[in-house]
Coordinates of C-alpha atoms in Angstrom, one line a residue:
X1 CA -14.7 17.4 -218.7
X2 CA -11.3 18.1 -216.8
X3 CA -8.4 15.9 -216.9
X4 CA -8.7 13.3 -214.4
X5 CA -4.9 14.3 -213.3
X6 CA -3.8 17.9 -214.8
X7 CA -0.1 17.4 -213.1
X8 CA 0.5 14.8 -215.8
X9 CA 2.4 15.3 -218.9
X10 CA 0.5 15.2 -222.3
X11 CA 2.1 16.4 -225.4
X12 CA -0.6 19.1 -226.2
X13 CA -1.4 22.0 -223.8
X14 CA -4.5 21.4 -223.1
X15 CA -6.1 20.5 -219.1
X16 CA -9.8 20.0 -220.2
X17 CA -8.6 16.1 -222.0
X18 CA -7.8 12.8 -220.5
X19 CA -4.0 10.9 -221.6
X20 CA -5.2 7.5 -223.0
X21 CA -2.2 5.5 -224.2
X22 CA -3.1 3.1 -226.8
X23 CA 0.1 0.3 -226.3
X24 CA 0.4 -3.5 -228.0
X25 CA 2.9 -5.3 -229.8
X26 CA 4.3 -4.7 -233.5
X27 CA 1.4 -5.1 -236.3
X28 CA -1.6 -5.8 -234.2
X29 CA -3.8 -3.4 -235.2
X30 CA -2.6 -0.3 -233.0
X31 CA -2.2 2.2 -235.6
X32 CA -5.8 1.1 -237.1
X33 CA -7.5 1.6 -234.2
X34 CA -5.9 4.7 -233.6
X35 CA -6.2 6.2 -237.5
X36 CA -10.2 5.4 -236.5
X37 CA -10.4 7.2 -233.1
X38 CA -8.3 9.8 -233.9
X39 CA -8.9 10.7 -237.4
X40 CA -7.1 12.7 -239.6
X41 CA -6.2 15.5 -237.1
X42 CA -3.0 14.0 -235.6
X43 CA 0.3 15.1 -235.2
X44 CA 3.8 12.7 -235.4
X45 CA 7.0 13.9 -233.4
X46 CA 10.1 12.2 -232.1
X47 CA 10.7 11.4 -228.9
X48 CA 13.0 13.6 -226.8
X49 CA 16.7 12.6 -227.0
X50 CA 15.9 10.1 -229.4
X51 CA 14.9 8.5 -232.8
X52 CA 12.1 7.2 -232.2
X53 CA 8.2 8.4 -233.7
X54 CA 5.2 8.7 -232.0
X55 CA 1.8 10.0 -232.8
X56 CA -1.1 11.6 -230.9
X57 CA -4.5 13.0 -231.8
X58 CA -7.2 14.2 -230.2
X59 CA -10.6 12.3 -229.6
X60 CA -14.2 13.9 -228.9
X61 CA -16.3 11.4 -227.5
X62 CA -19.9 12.4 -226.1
X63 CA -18.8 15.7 -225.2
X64 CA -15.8 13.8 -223.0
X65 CA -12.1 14.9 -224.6
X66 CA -9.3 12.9 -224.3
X67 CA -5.6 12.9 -226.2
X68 CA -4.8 9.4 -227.1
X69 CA -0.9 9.2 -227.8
X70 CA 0.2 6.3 -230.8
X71 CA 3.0 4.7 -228.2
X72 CA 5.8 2.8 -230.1
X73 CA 4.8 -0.5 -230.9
X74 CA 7.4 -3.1 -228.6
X75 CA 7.3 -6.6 -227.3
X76 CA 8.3 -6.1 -223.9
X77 CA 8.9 -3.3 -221.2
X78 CA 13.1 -4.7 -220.9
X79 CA 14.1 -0.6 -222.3
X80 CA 16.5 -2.8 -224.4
X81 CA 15.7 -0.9 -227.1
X82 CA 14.5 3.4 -228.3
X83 CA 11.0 2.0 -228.5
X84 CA 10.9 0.1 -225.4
X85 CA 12.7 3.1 -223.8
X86 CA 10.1 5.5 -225.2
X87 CA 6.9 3.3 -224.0
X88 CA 8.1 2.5 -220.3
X89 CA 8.7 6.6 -220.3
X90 CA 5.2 7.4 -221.0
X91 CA 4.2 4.6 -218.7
X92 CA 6.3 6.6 -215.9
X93 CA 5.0 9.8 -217.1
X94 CA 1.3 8.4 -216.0
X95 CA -1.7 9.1 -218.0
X96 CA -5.4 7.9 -217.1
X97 CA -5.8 5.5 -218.9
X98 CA -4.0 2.6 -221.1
X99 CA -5.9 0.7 -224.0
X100 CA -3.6 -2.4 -224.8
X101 CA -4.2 -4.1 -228.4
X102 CA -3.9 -7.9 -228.0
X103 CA -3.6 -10.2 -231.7
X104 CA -6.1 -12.6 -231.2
X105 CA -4.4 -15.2 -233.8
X106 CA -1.8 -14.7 -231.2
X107 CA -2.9 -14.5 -227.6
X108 CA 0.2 -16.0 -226.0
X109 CA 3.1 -13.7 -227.1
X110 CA 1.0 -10.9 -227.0
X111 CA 0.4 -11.2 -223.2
X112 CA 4.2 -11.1 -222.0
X113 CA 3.7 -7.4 -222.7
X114 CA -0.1 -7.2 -221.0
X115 CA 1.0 -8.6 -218.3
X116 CA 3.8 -5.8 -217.7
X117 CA 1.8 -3.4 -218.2
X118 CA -0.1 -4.4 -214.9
X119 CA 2.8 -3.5 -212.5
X120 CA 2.2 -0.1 -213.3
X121 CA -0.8 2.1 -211.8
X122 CA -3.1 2.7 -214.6
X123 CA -6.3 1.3 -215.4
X124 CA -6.0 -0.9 -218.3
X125 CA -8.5 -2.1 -221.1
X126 CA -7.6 -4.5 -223.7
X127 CA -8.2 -4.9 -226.9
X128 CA -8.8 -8.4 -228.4
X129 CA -8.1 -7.3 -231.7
X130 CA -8.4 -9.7 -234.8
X131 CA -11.0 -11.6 -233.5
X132 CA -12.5 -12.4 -237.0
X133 CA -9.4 -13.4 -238.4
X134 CA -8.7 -15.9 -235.2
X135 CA -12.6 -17.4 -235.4
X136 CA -11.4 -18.0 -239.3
X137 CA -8.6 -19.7 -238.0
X138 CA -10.2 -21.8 -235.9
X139 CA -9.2 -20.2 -232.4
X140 CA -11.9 -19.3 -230.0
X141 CA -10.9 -17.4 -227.1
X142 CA -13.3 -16.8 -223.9
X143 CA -13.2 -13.5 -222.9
X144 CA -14.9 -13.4 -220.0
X145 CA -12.6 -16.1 -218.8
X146 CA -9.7 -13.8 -220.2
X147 CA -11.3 -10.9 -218.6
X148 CA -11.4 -12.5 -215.1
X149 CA -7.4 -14.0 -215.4
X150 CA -6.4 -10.3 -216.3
X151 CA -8.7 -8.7 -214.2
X152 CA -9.5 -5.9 -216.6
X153 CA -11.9 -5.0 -219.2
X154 CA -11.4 -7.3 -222.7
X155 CA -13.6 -5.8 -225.8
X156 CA -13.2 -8.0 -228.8
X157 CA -12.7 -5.4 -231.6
X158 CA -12.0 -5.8 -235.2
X159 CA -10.3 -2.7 -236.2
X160 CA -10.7 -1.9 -239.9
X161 CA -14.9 -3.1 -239.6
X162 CA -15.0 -0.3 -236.3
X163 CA -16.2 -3.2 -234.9
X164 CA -15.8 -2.7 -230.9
X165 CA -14.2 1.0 -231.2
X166 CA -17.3 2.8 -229.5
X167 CA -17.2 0.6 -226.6
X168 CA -13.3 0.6 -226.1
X169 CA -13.9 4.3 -225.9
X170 CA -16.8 4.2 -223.6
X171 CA -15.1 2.3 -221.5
X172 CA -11.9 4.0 -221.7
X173 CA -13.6 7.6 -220.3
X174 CA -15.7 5.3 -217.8
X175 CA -12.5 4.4 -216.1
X176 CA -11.0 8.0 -215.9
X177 CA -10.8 8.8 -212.3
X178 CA -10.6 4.8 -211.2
X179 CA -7.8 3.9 -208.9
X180 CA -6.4 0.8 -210.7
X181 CA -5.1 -2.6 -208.8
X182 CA -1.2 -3.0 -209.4
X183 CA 0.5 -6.5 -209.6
X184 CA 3.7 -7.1 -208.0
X185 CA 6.7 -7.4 -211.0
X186 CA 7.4 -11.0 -211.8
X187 CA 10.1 -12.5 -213.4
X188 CA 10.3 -13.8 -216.5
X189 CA 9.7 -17.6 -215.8
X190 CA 6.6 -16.3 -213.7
X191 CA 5.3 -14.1 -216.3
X192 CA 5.4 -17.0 -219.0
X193 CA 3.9 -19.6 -216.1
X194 CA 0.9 -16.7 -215.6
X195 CA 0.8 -16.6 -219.7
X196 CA 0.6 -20.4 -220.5
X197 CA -1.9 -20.9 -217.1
X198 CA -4.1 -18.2 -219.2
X199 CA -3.8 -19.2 -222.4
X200 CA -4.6 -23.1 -221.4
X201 CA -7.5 -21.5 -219.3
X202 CA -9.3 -19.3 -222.2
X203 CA -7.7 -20.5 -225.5
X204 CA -9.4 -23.7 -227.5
X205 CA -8.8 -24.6 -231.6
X206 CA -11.6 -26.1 -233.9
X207 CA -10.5 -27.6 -237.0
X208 CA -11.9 -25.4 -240.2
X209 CA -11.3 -26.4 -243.7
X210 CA -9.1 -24.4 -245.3
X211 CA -9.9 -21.9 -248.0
X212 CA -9.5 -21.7 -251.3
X213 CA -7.2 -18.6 -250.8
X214 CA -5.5 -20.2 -248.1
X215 CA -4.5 -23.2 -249.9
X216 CA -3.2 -21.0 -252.2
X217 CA -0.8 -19.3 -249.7
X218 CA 0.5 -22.5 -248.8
X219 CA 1.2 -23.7 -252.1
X220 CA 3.2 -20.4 -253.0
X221 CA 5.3 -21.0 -249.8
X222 CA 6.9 -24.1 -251.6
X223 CA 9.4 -23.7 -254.5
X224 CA 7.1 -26.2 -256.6
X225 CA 4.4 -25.0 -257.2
X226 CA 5.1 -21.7 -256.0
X227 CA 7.8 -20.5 -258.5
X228 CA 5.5 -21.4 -261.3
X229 CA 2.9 -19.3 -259.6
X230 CA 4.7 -16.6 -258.8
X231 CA 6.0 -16.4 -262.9
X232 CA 2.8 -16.3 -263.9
X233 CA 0.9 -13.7 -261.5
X234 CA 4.5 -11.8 -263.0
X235 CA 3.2 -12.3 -266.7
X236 CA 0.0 -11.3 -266.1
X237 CA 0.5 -8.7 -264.1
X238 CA 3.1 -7.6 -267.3
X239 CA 0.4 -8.3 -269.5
X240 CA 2.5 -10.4 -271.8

């Protein structure tokens, strides 16, 4: 299958693959999902004129081939920092696709940046990554609702089961081609109304009694009984 646009600037020579950009905040997942797309045949450089890593690989997908680039993980699109610098240039170097990695355990802070990513003219998939560990929590999130507020494809995935990956990708190849709708660039105080109007909308909490494990965490976050804890996990872990 040909690139959907061969003008565009991938970081392989290659015209027969489609540019998927796999974006989300810090430690949601991203670099799971992409280790279990990509595999083991990837490649890590820095970014021109700067600091900053980046990874891509290549992807095979029912005889469909595509490039997915590992864009620095960043909170926002502000280029106040390398990373964000880096991520809004790919976004204005185009590619045909984005898939954007949303925390379920935190839906909210994770959509300042899904939001931005609208303004620009690429369709956009997102995954609702962490979905186990949110339902454990006691957060249920509707994602059809969330799927009609963003208007955009949500797959709930749970990266390190492969749970959701072979749809992500199937939907990622389906919209190759697709002329994506663009939103007009709000402002902060807009974005965050549009955040808390979605997350009111499609996020609910249920009450679940904690487990054993997580009373545990708890207790190590205070100095009594935590210090005590922590000295003897270090003695047996010593084997004194």
């Amino acid at each position: 299958i040909m690139s959907c646009n061969s003008e565009q600037v991938v970081p392989v020579s290659s015209e027969d693959k489609i540019k998927i950009l796999l974006m989300g905040n810090p430690n949601v997942g991203k670099s799971v999902i992409f280790s279990k797309l990509t595999g083991v045949h990837v490649t890590s450089s820095n970014y021109v004129g700067t600091t900053v890593d980046y990874t891509y690989g290549d992807v095979n997908y029912k005889n469909k081939k595509g490039v997915i680039i590992d864009v620095p993980g960043t909170y926002s699109l502000e280029a106040s920092s390398e990373a964000e610098r880096v991520a809004t240039s790919f976004l204005e170097e185009g590619a045909d696709v984005i898939i954007c990695v949303l925390d379920a355990t935190n839906l909210a802070r994770n959509l300042d940046l899904a939001l931005s990513l609208r303004e620009y003219p690429i369709p956009i998939i997102y995954s609702l990554n962490l979905i186990d560990v949110a339902e454990r929590d006691g957060i249920k999130i509707d994602k059809d609702k969330l799927e009609v507020m963003l208007k955009a494809p949500v797959i709930p995935t749970v990266a390190i089961k492969n749970k959701g990956l072979r749809e992500l990708l199937d939907r990622a190849f389906s919209l190759c081609g697709q002329k994506a709708e663009t939103f007009p660039k709000q402002s902060e105080d807009e974005r965050w109304a549009t955040i808390n109007e979605i997350t009111n909308e499609v996020q609910s909490y249920e009450y679940k009694e904690p487990t054993f494990i997580q009373k545990l965490e708890y207790l190590t976050l205070k100095p009594w009984p935590g210090i005590p804890i922590a000295l003897l996990v270090l003695i047996l872990s010593l084997g004194v």
